[in-house]
Amino acid sequence: MDDVIAAIMTPPGEGGIGGIRISGRDAWVVAAQVLRSLSGKEARASRVRHLYTGQAVDPINGVLLDQVTYVRMEAPHSFTGENTVEVFGHGGPLNMKRLMAAFMVAGARPAEAGEFSKRAFLNGRLDLTQAEAIVDLISAKSERGLQQAIHQLQGGLTEAVGTIESALLLYTAALEAQIDFPEDEVTSEDLAGLRKELVGWRRDLKELERSADAGRLIREGILVAIIGPPNVGKSSLLNALMRYERAIVTEIPGTTRDPLEEYVNLQGFVFRLTDTAGIHETDNPVERIGIQRSMEYLRQADAVLLILDAGDDGATRQLSPGLGEAIAAKEHVIIVLNKADLPARIAEEEIAVLFPGRPVVKTSILRGEGLGPLQDTLINEVFNGRVPASEGYLAVNERHKAALGDAVRSLEQAEQAIAGGLEPDLIVTDLRAALNALGRISGKSADESIVEAIFSHFCVGK
Ligand SMILES: Nc1nc2c(ncn2[C@@H]2O[C@H](COP(=O)(O)OP(=O)(O)O)[C@@H](O)[C@H]2O)c(=O)[nH]1
Ligand SMILES: [Mg+2]
């Protein structure tokens, strides 16, 4: 880690300012070959974390490259925890490239994607959940996703897990001490106390594990398939939620052939809405391909809006065989009775029998009615009635989920070991395994390969 790395840290393209970050023990030695004071003398930056104005020159022939500002930071008081220099020039792509080249000539090497953050992790400046939060924050597509990432960057998940980790460590260390000094025998009261704690920890960890699904939906967006028979208003609904005429709407059944997929931000959540071809029996080969795609979307979707025409008699008549079954297999389905402006001909009892327990929303997309309740119902349904509050988001991802699952299993085994009256050292083995699993979340006990995988998702310059 002794080499000096450098990268352009601002996005490519024209902008007011472009920044270059240089990090490593000799960062200033490298930077000083390029930087000059305003009057063209050797740059000093004698005070750390002060912004200086000066020039950047070609280190070989001294030709002026740009007017810049620069700031020097000393280890460990920088993002990476190393000596760091940040240089700000005029943000043009060619200008930044030329400045960057000057620092390369002066002895820096281009940083790999995420290398600054990786150094920050290796120097103990951030843990793995915070590193992941940086990626989430930069790529956030919604207000909620952003809040989740910021909370995680503050150490939200590490803190939640850390409380259990410390308590678990205390018990484990106490048990180990008692094993080493057999005169302090492990009493059955000790074990009963531990067992009680184990139940509580397991419940808390399981709760965190469950929140991984909500975390993913907030981060990646919620895939919603708009499904139903032809001509019920599926494309109209997409347009209404997008607030512009995205999909073609006609009174001709079979207008939509290809599924359309669009991002839309509803109440701070990102949705990937897909308008699909109407599902019905048909011999038209083009329509049939469209219908197959509709069924694929139906299977993939996080939630399904099944649209029916309330003005058409009999829900049963509107459904093709196969659709009902596919719907029944989905966890989150909302029945939308559209065209509520027309005389109602679908009996709600029939809906209740066909789709037991599914929420039903009446809309008239034509009149713009019922769309608010539909959004509320959708969000409520997707998060199982527990819409995450704005504060207190935990960005539990698949990696955390796996570690939490392993920890829960090890704690379970420890419980069984106690119940079965096994030797204390066997109990300790399970407790240590649980600690190890929890340590993977923050990175205390993560493999090199996991660390590599996380930082490879970063952009260059971060
Ligand atoms: N009366 C009435 N007509 C509607 C409503 N929503 C959509 N329509 C009409 O139903 C027809 C089919 O709409 P479209 O969105 O193309 O349905 P799709 O085939 O399910 O995508 C169009 O003529 C729409 O104007 C509604 O709420 N009330
Ligand atoms: Mg359509």
XYZ file of C-alpha atoms and ligand atoms in Angstrom:
491
model
C 0.000 0.000 0.000
C 3.049 2.214 -0.060
C 2.682 3.305 -3.655
C 0.971 6.575 -4.455
C -2.312 6.261 -6.330
C -4.195 9.004 -8.166
C -7.512 9.292 -9.959
C -9.913 11.880 -11.302
C -12.687 11.858 -8.699
C -15.258 13.988 -10.522
C -17.478 12.704 -13.346
C -16.129 12.872 -16.883
C -17.456 15.770 -18.935
C -17.500 19.531 -18.653
C -18.051 21.084 -15.248
C -17.040 24.037 -13.117
C -14.485 22.036 -11.198
C -12.687 18.748 -11.752
C -10.884 17.044 -8.885
C -7.955 14.661 -8.628
C -7.232 12.668 -5.510
C -3.714 11.481 -4.711
C -3.143 9.082 -1.821
C -0.186 7.246 -0.346
C 2.731 7.880 1.996
C 4.552 10.065 -0.545
C 1.439 11.797 -1.913
C 2.852 15.245 -1.256
C 6.270 14.383 -2.724
C 4.461 13.434 -5.950
C 2.031 16.357 -5.931
C 4.699 18.966 -5.193
C 6.435 18.171 -8.491
C 3.345 19.410 -10.325
C 2.070 22.120 -8.007
C 3.441 25.665 -7.797
C 2.427 28.671 -5.746
C 0.542 31.504 -7.469
C 3.808 33.282 -8.224
C 5.258 30.116 -9.773
C 7.500 29.197 -6.831
C 7.644 25.756 -5.214
C 4.303 24.839 -3.636
C 4.392 24.622 0.144
C 0.966 23.810 1.547
C 2.654 24.059 4.925
C -0.647 23.952 6.763
C -2.592 20.722 6.432
C -6.300 20.855 5.540
C -5.979 24.390 4.225
C -6.945 25.223 0.698
C -4.194 26.868 -1.349
C -4.459 28.550 -4.730
C -1.691 27.932 -7.230
C -0.663 26.503 -10.553
C -0.184 23.061 -11.992
C 2.754 22.609 -14.352
C 4.234 19.835 -16.417
C 6.896 18.330 -14.087
C 9.290 17.754 -17.004
C 9.370 21.145 -18.754
C 7.535 23.404 -16.309
C 4.869 24.407 -18.871
C 1.774 25.858 -17.174
C -1.179 23.464 -17.307
C -3.934 25.040 -15.221
C -4.754 27.271 -12.290
C -5.714 25.052 -9.412
C -6.500 24.879 -5.732
C -5.094 22.117 -3.567
C -5.287 20.786 -0.065
C -2.953 18.470 1.799
C -4.131 15.977 4.413
C -1.942 14.009 6.756
C -2.439 10.402 7.803
C -4.622 9.295 9.448
C -6.865 12.318 8.987
C -8.084 11.662 5.457
C -10.674 9.495 3.733
C -8.130 6.749 3.040
C -6.315 7.191 6.326
C -3.132 7.925 4.335
C -1.351 11.104 3.335
C -3.590 12.623 0.700
C -3.565 15.602 -1.656
C -6.657 16.806 -3.468
C -6.223 19.082 -6.456
C -9.056 21.010 -8.091
C -8.714 22.314 -11.616
C -11.103 23.506 -14.288
C -13.446 20.659 -15.080
C -12.929 19.926 -18.749
C -12.278 16.357 -19.839
C -9.085 17.160 -21.752
C -7.779 19.433 -19.004
C -8.374 16.782 -16.335
C -6.702 14.118 -18.447
C -3.629 16.314 -18.880
C -3.445 17.132 -15.154
C -3.787 13.462 -14.328
C -0.973 12.621 -16.759
C 1.278 15.155 -15.007
C 0.803 13.387 -11.665
C 1.578 10.054 -13.345
C 4.839 11.478 -14.641
C 5.538 12.695 -11.100
C 5.317 9.122 -9.811
C 1.690 8.266 -9.037
C -0.055 5.303 -10.603
C -3.720 5.286 -11.673
C -5.978 4.016 -8.879
C -8.106 0.980 -9.553
C -11.879 1.136 -9.129
C -12.656 1.530 -5.435
C -9.002 1.546 -4.416
C -9.298 4.661 -2.223
C -12.208 3.123 -0.355
C -10.409 -0.188 -0.075
C -7.451 1.568 1.519
C -9.888 3.326 3.839
C -11.259 -0.091 4.833
C -7.803 -1.647 5.292
C -6.779 1.349 7.406
C -9.868 0.952 9.586
C -11.519 4.182 8.399
C -14.729 2.411 7.365
C -16.197 -1.045 7.676
C -17.615 -3.162 4.879
C -21.239 -2.128 5.406
C -20.178 1.508 5.112
C -18.218 0.752 1.950
C -21.318 -0.890 0.509
C -23.323 2.133 1.576
C -21.071 4.379 -0.513
C -21.922 2.368 -3.630
C -25.623 2.456 -2.723
C -25.488 6.180 -2.072
C -23.812 7.015 -5.364
C -26.206 4.817 -7.351
C -29.379 5.679 -5.386
C -32.373 6.275 -7.638
C -34.864 7.392 -5.026
C -35.162 9.461 -1.892
C -35.716 6.311 0.171
C -32.734 4.551 -1.352
C -30.636 7.570 -0.502
C -31.836 7.677 3.101
C -31.132 3.989 3.487
C -27.588 4.428 2.175
C -26.905 7.429 4.403
C -28.134 5.582 7.458
C -25.845 2.690 6.590
C -22.922 5.040 6.034
C -23.448 6.208 9.619
C -22.889 2.612 10.690
C -26.553 1.642 11.165
C -26.300 -2.093 10.562
C -22.892 -2.484 12.186
C -24.333 -0.876 15.303
C -27.389 -3.135 15.337
C -25.252 -6.242 14.937
C -22.491 -4.885 17.152
C -24.694 -4.767 20.251
C -25.339 -8.488 19.952
C -21.730 -9.170 19.008
C -20.358 -7.540 22.168
C -22.795 -9.332 24.458
C -22.061 -12.635 22.736
C -18.346 -12.042 23.055
C -18.665 -11.399 26.806
C -20.468 -14.705 27.345
C -18.069 -16.599 25.104
C -15.006 -15.190 26.842
C -16.505 -15.981 30.264
C -17.228 -19.564 29.214
C -13.726 -19.947 27.809
C -12.220 -18.654 31.033
C -14.235 -21.159 33.019
C -13.073 -23.972 30.774
C -9.465 -22.918 31.330
C -9.901 -22.733 35.085
C -11.974 -25.767 35.914
C -12.172 -24.814 39.590
C -14.722 -22.140 38.488
C -17.132 -24.672 37.146
C -19.745 -23.570 34.618
C -22.960 -23.694 36.587
C -26.337 -24.636 35.216
C -27.540 -21.129 36.150
C -24.835 -19.659 33.917
C -26.013 -21.816 31.064
C -29.682 -21.089 31.661
C -28.871 -17.367 31.543
C -26.980 -17.784 28.291
C -29.773 -19.813 26.775
C -32.249 -17.068 27.488
C -29.974 -14.526 25.852
C -29.537 -16.780 22.823
C -33.272 -16.779 22.183
C -33.369 -12.980 22.195
C -30.337 -12.579 19.931
C -31.687 -15.087 17.480
C -34.999 -13.229 17.283
C -33.259 -9.896 16.701
C -30.954 -11.313 14.028
C -33.859 -13.015 12.261
C -35.665 -9.692 12.223
C -32.648 -8.096 10.532
C -32.453 -10.984 8.066
C -36.087 -10.425 7.125
C -35.484 -6.751 6.427
C -33.106 -7.730 3.609
C -36.042 -8.020 1.227
C -37.221 -4.503 1.988
C -33.624 -3.318 1.636
C -33.364 -4.804 -1.828
C -36.692 -3.362 -2.956
C -35.657 0.087 -1.787
C -32.214 -0.171 -3.371
C -33.016 -1.781 -6.699
C -36.597 -0.722 -7.254
C -39.805 -2.718 -7.085
C -40.726 -4.650 -10.228
C -44.464 -4.367 -10.743
C -46.203 -6.247 -13.555
C -49.443 -4.734 -14.820
C -51.348 -7.802 -15.920
C -54.855 -8.563 -17.117
C -57.154 -9.355 -20.017
C -57.070 -7.126 -23.119
C -58.651 -3.687 -23.074
C -59.116 -3.283 -19.328
C -56.875 -0.191 -19.002
C -53.390 -1.612 -18.351
C -51.611 0.816 -20.657
C -53.792 3.657 -19.374
C -52.636 2.826 -15.843
C -48.967 2.905 -16.818
C -49.486 6.294 -18.442
C -51.396 7.624 -15.457
C -48.650 6.587 -13.037
C -45.917 7.907 -15.340
C -47.944 11.100 -15.799
C -47.397 11.106 -19.568
C -48.534 9.139 -22.603
C -45.865 6.458 -22.576
C -47.907 3.517 -23.824
C -50.290 3.468 -26.745
C -53.886 3.358 -25.581
C -56.728 2.451 -27.952
C -60.110 0.864 -27.687
C -58.749 -1.942 -29.885
C -57.948 -5.069 -27.870
C -54.408 -6.341 -28.413
C -52.801 -2.908 -28.865
C -49.885 -3.622 -26.525
C -47.631 -6.346 -27.907
C -44.184 -5.835 -26.350
C -43.931 -5.370 -22.619
C -42.892 -1.808 -21.754
C -40.717 -1.248 -18.728
C -40.384 2.176 -17.102
C -38.892 3.575 -13.915
C -41.201 5.752 -11.889
C -40.746 7.339 -8.502
C -43.848 6.958 -6.334
C -43.804 8.344 -2.797
C -40.006 8.182 -2.704
C -39.799 4.544 -3.813
C -38.518 3.475 -7.214
C -40.852 1.249 -9.193
C -40.094 -0.590 -12.401
C -43.540 -0.676 -13.952
C -44.195 -3.041 -16.808
C -47.184 -2.739 -19.044
C -47.838 -6.082 -20.684
C -49.910 -7.544 -23.469
C -53.426 -8.579 -22.439
C -53.620 -12.243 -21.516
C -56.350 -14.199 -23.299
C -56.873 -17.121 -25.652
C -55.723 -16.205 -29.144
C -54.438 -17.818 -32.313
C -52.564 -14.715 -33.418
C -48.882 -15.755 -33.297
C -47.589 -12.222 -32.572
C -50.007 -11.780 -29.706
C -49.109 -15.193 -28.353
C -45.437 -14.229 -28.049
C -46.506 -11.040 -26.270
C -48.644 -13.088 -23.901
C -45.742 -15.426 -23.139
C -43.669 -12.385 -22.201
C -46.496 -11.116 -19.997
C -46.448 -14.430 -18.161
C -42.674 -14.191 -17.707
C -43.013 -10.736 -16.190
C -45.783 -12.021 -13.977
C -43.464 -14.685 -12.609
C -40.510 -12.328 -12.055
C -42.426 -9.428 -10.590
C -42.130 -8.384 -6.951
C -45.797 -7.400 -7.125
C -48.628 -7.834 -9.606
C -51.450 -5.446 -10.397
C -54.214 -7.566 -11.896
C -56.471 -5.200 -13.761
C -60.082 -6.182 -14.467
C -62.821 -4.273 -16.226
C -65.469 -3.572 -13.592
C -67.930 -2.718 -16.331
C -67.628 -6.121 -17.948
C -69.659 -8.911 -16.439
C -68.093 -11.758 -14.525
C -64.441 -11.694 -13.462
C -64.293 -15.377 -14.352
C -65.138 -14.628 -17.939
C -62.262 -12.157 -18.172
C -59.621 -14.584 -16.976
C -57.907 -17.112 -19.182
C -57.059 -20.483 -17.687
C -53.497 -20.507 -16.413
C -53.594 -16.849 -15.406
C -55.535 -17.599 -12.215
C -53.006 -20.246 -11.228
C -50.010 -18.029 -11.939
C -51.635 -15.267 -9.888
C -52.317 -17.601 -6.993
C -48.621 -18.472 -6.844
C -47.567 -14.841 -6.337
C -47.022 -13.362 -2.902
C -48.084 -9.796 -3.649
C -51.118 -9.278 -5.863
C -53.552 -6.378 -5.940
C -56.831 -6.647 -7.795
C -57.657 -3.416 -9.591
C -61.279 -3.011 -10.658
C -60.915 -0.375 -13.335
C -63.572 1.558 -15.261
C -65.430 2.201 -12.018
C -67.150 5.053 -13.884
C -69.172 2.466 -15.809
C -72.111 0.576 -14.271
C -70.536 -2.110 -12.109
C -71.024 -5.624 -13.378
C -68.394 -7.503 -11.393
C -69.617 -8.770 -8.046
C -67.123 -8.207 -5.272
C -68.119 -11.541 -3.765
C -66.874 -13.200 -6.907
C -63.511 -11.446 -6.565
C -63.279 -12.509 -2.931
C -63.843 -16.136 -3.937
C -61.451 -16.062 -6.890
C -58.688 -14.149 -5.125
C -59.101 -14.746 -1.423
C -57.281 -12.334 0.848
C -56.048 -10.088 -1.957
C -56.541 -6.349 -1.586
C -59.017 -4.852 -4.062
C -58.847 -1.250 -5.322
C -61.440 0.448 -7.518
C -60.182 2.936 -10.068
C -61.380 5.014 -12.941
C -58.189 5.759 -14.769
C -60.234 7.702 -17.321
C -61.268 10.140 -14.587
C -58.023 9.873 -12.638
C -59.802 8.380 -9.635
C -58.434 5.830 -7.172
C -54.788 6.214 -8.173
C -53.683 7.508 -4.747
C -55.254 4.598 -2.854
C -53.797 2.234 -5.450
C -50.254 3.531 -4.764
C -50.777 3.307 -1.008
C -52.101 -0.232 -1.277
C -49.219 -1.262 -3.507
C -46.533 0.081 -1.179
C -48.257 -1.375 1.852
C -48.597 -4.762 0.161
C -44.981 -4.934 -1.017
C -43.644 -4.192 2.474
C -46.123 -6.528 4.171
C -47.893 -3.697 5.907
C -44.650 -2.482 7.464
C -43.586 0.363 5.224
C -40.130 1.312 6.438
C -40.151 4.647 8.252
C -37.991 7.351 6.742
C -35.518 7.151 9.576
C -34.072 3.885 10.779
C -33.544 2.280 7.410
C -31.160 -0.636 7.424
C -29.701 -1.554 4.076
C -29.520 -5.279 4.698
C -28.311 -6.937 1.494
C -27.868 -10.543 0.356
C -24.340 -10.715 1.713
C -25.493 -9.555 5.151
C -28.487 -11.872 4.947
C -26.266 -14.911 4.397
C -24.037 -13.966 7.327
C -27.058 -13.323 9.567
C -28.505 -16.707 8.570
C -25.240 -18.471 9.464
C -25.119 -16.674 12.803
C -28.715 -17.665 13.588
C -27.963 -21.316 12.806
C -24.867 -21.348 15.006
C -26.805 -19.793 17.875
C -29.471 -22.450 17.410
C -26.819 -25.144 17.676
C -25.457 -23.535 20.801
C -28.950 -23.626 22.281
C -29.278 -27.290 21.425
C -25.854 -28.007 22.880
C -26.940 -26.424 26.163
C -30.262 -28.251 26.126
C -28.483 -31.528 25.423
C -26.113 -30.967 28.344
C -23.036 -31.022 26.113
C -19.576 -29.981 27.280
C -18.974 -26.219 27.539
C -16.225 -26.318 24.916
C -18.743 -27.574 22.355
C -21.042 -24.692 23.222
C -18.137 -22.297 22.840
C -17.404 -23.678 19.359
C -20.919 -22.731 18.245
C -20.717 -19.309 19.861
C -17.396 -18.643 18.129
C -18.930 -19.680 14.798
C -21.770 -17.204 15.359
C -19.276 -14.452 16.215
C -17.325 -15.235 13.083
C -20.468 -15.014 10.933
C -21.412 -11.653 12.467
C -17.869 -10.394 11.962
C -18.222 -10.989 8.242
C -20.865 -8.259 8.066
C -18.602 -5.426 9.192
C -15.543 -7.064 7.652
C -13.746 -8.019 10.868
C -13.656 -11.584 9.591
C -14.309 -11.302 5.858
C -12.337 -13.233 3.230
C -10.083 -11.372 0.857
C -12.311 -12.503 -2.041
C -15.397 -10.883 -0.489
C -13.501 -7.669 0.097
C -12.298 -7.713 -3.522
C -15.828 -8.318 -4.795
C -17.251 -5.388 -2.826
C -14.668 -2.857 -3.951
C -14.824 -3.948 -7.571
C -18.312 -2.381 -7.697
C -16.923 1.069 -7.054
C -16.127 3.630 -9.682
C -12.577 4.811 -10.282
C -11.767 7.759 -8.035
C -13.903 6.528 -5.106
N -64.719 4.103 -19.180
C -63.431 3.905 -18.958
N -62.609 3.570 -19.968
C -61.308 3.377 -19.712
C -60.784 3.507 -18.393
N -59.463 3.237 -18.452
C -59.167 2.943 -19.741
N -60.292 3.038 -20.507
C -60.386 2.809 -21.952
O -60.261 1.419 -22.229
C -59.655 1.231 -23.504
C -58.467 0.307 -23.373
O -57.467 0.950 -22.627
P -55.953 0.454 -22.634
O -55.222 1.223 -21.602
O -55.394 0.456 -24.015
O -56.150 -1.045 -22.152
P -55.151 -2.284 -22.196
O -55.470 -3.055 -23.399
O -55.479 -3.059 -20.963
O -53.761 -1.738 -22.194
C -59.258 2.609 -24.013
O -60.259 3.039 -24.906
C -59.277 3.465 -22.747
O -59.553 4.815 -22.991
C -61.680 3.886 -17.334
O -61.333 4.032 -16.170
N -62.990 4.055 -17.668
Mg -52.272 -2.053 -23.574
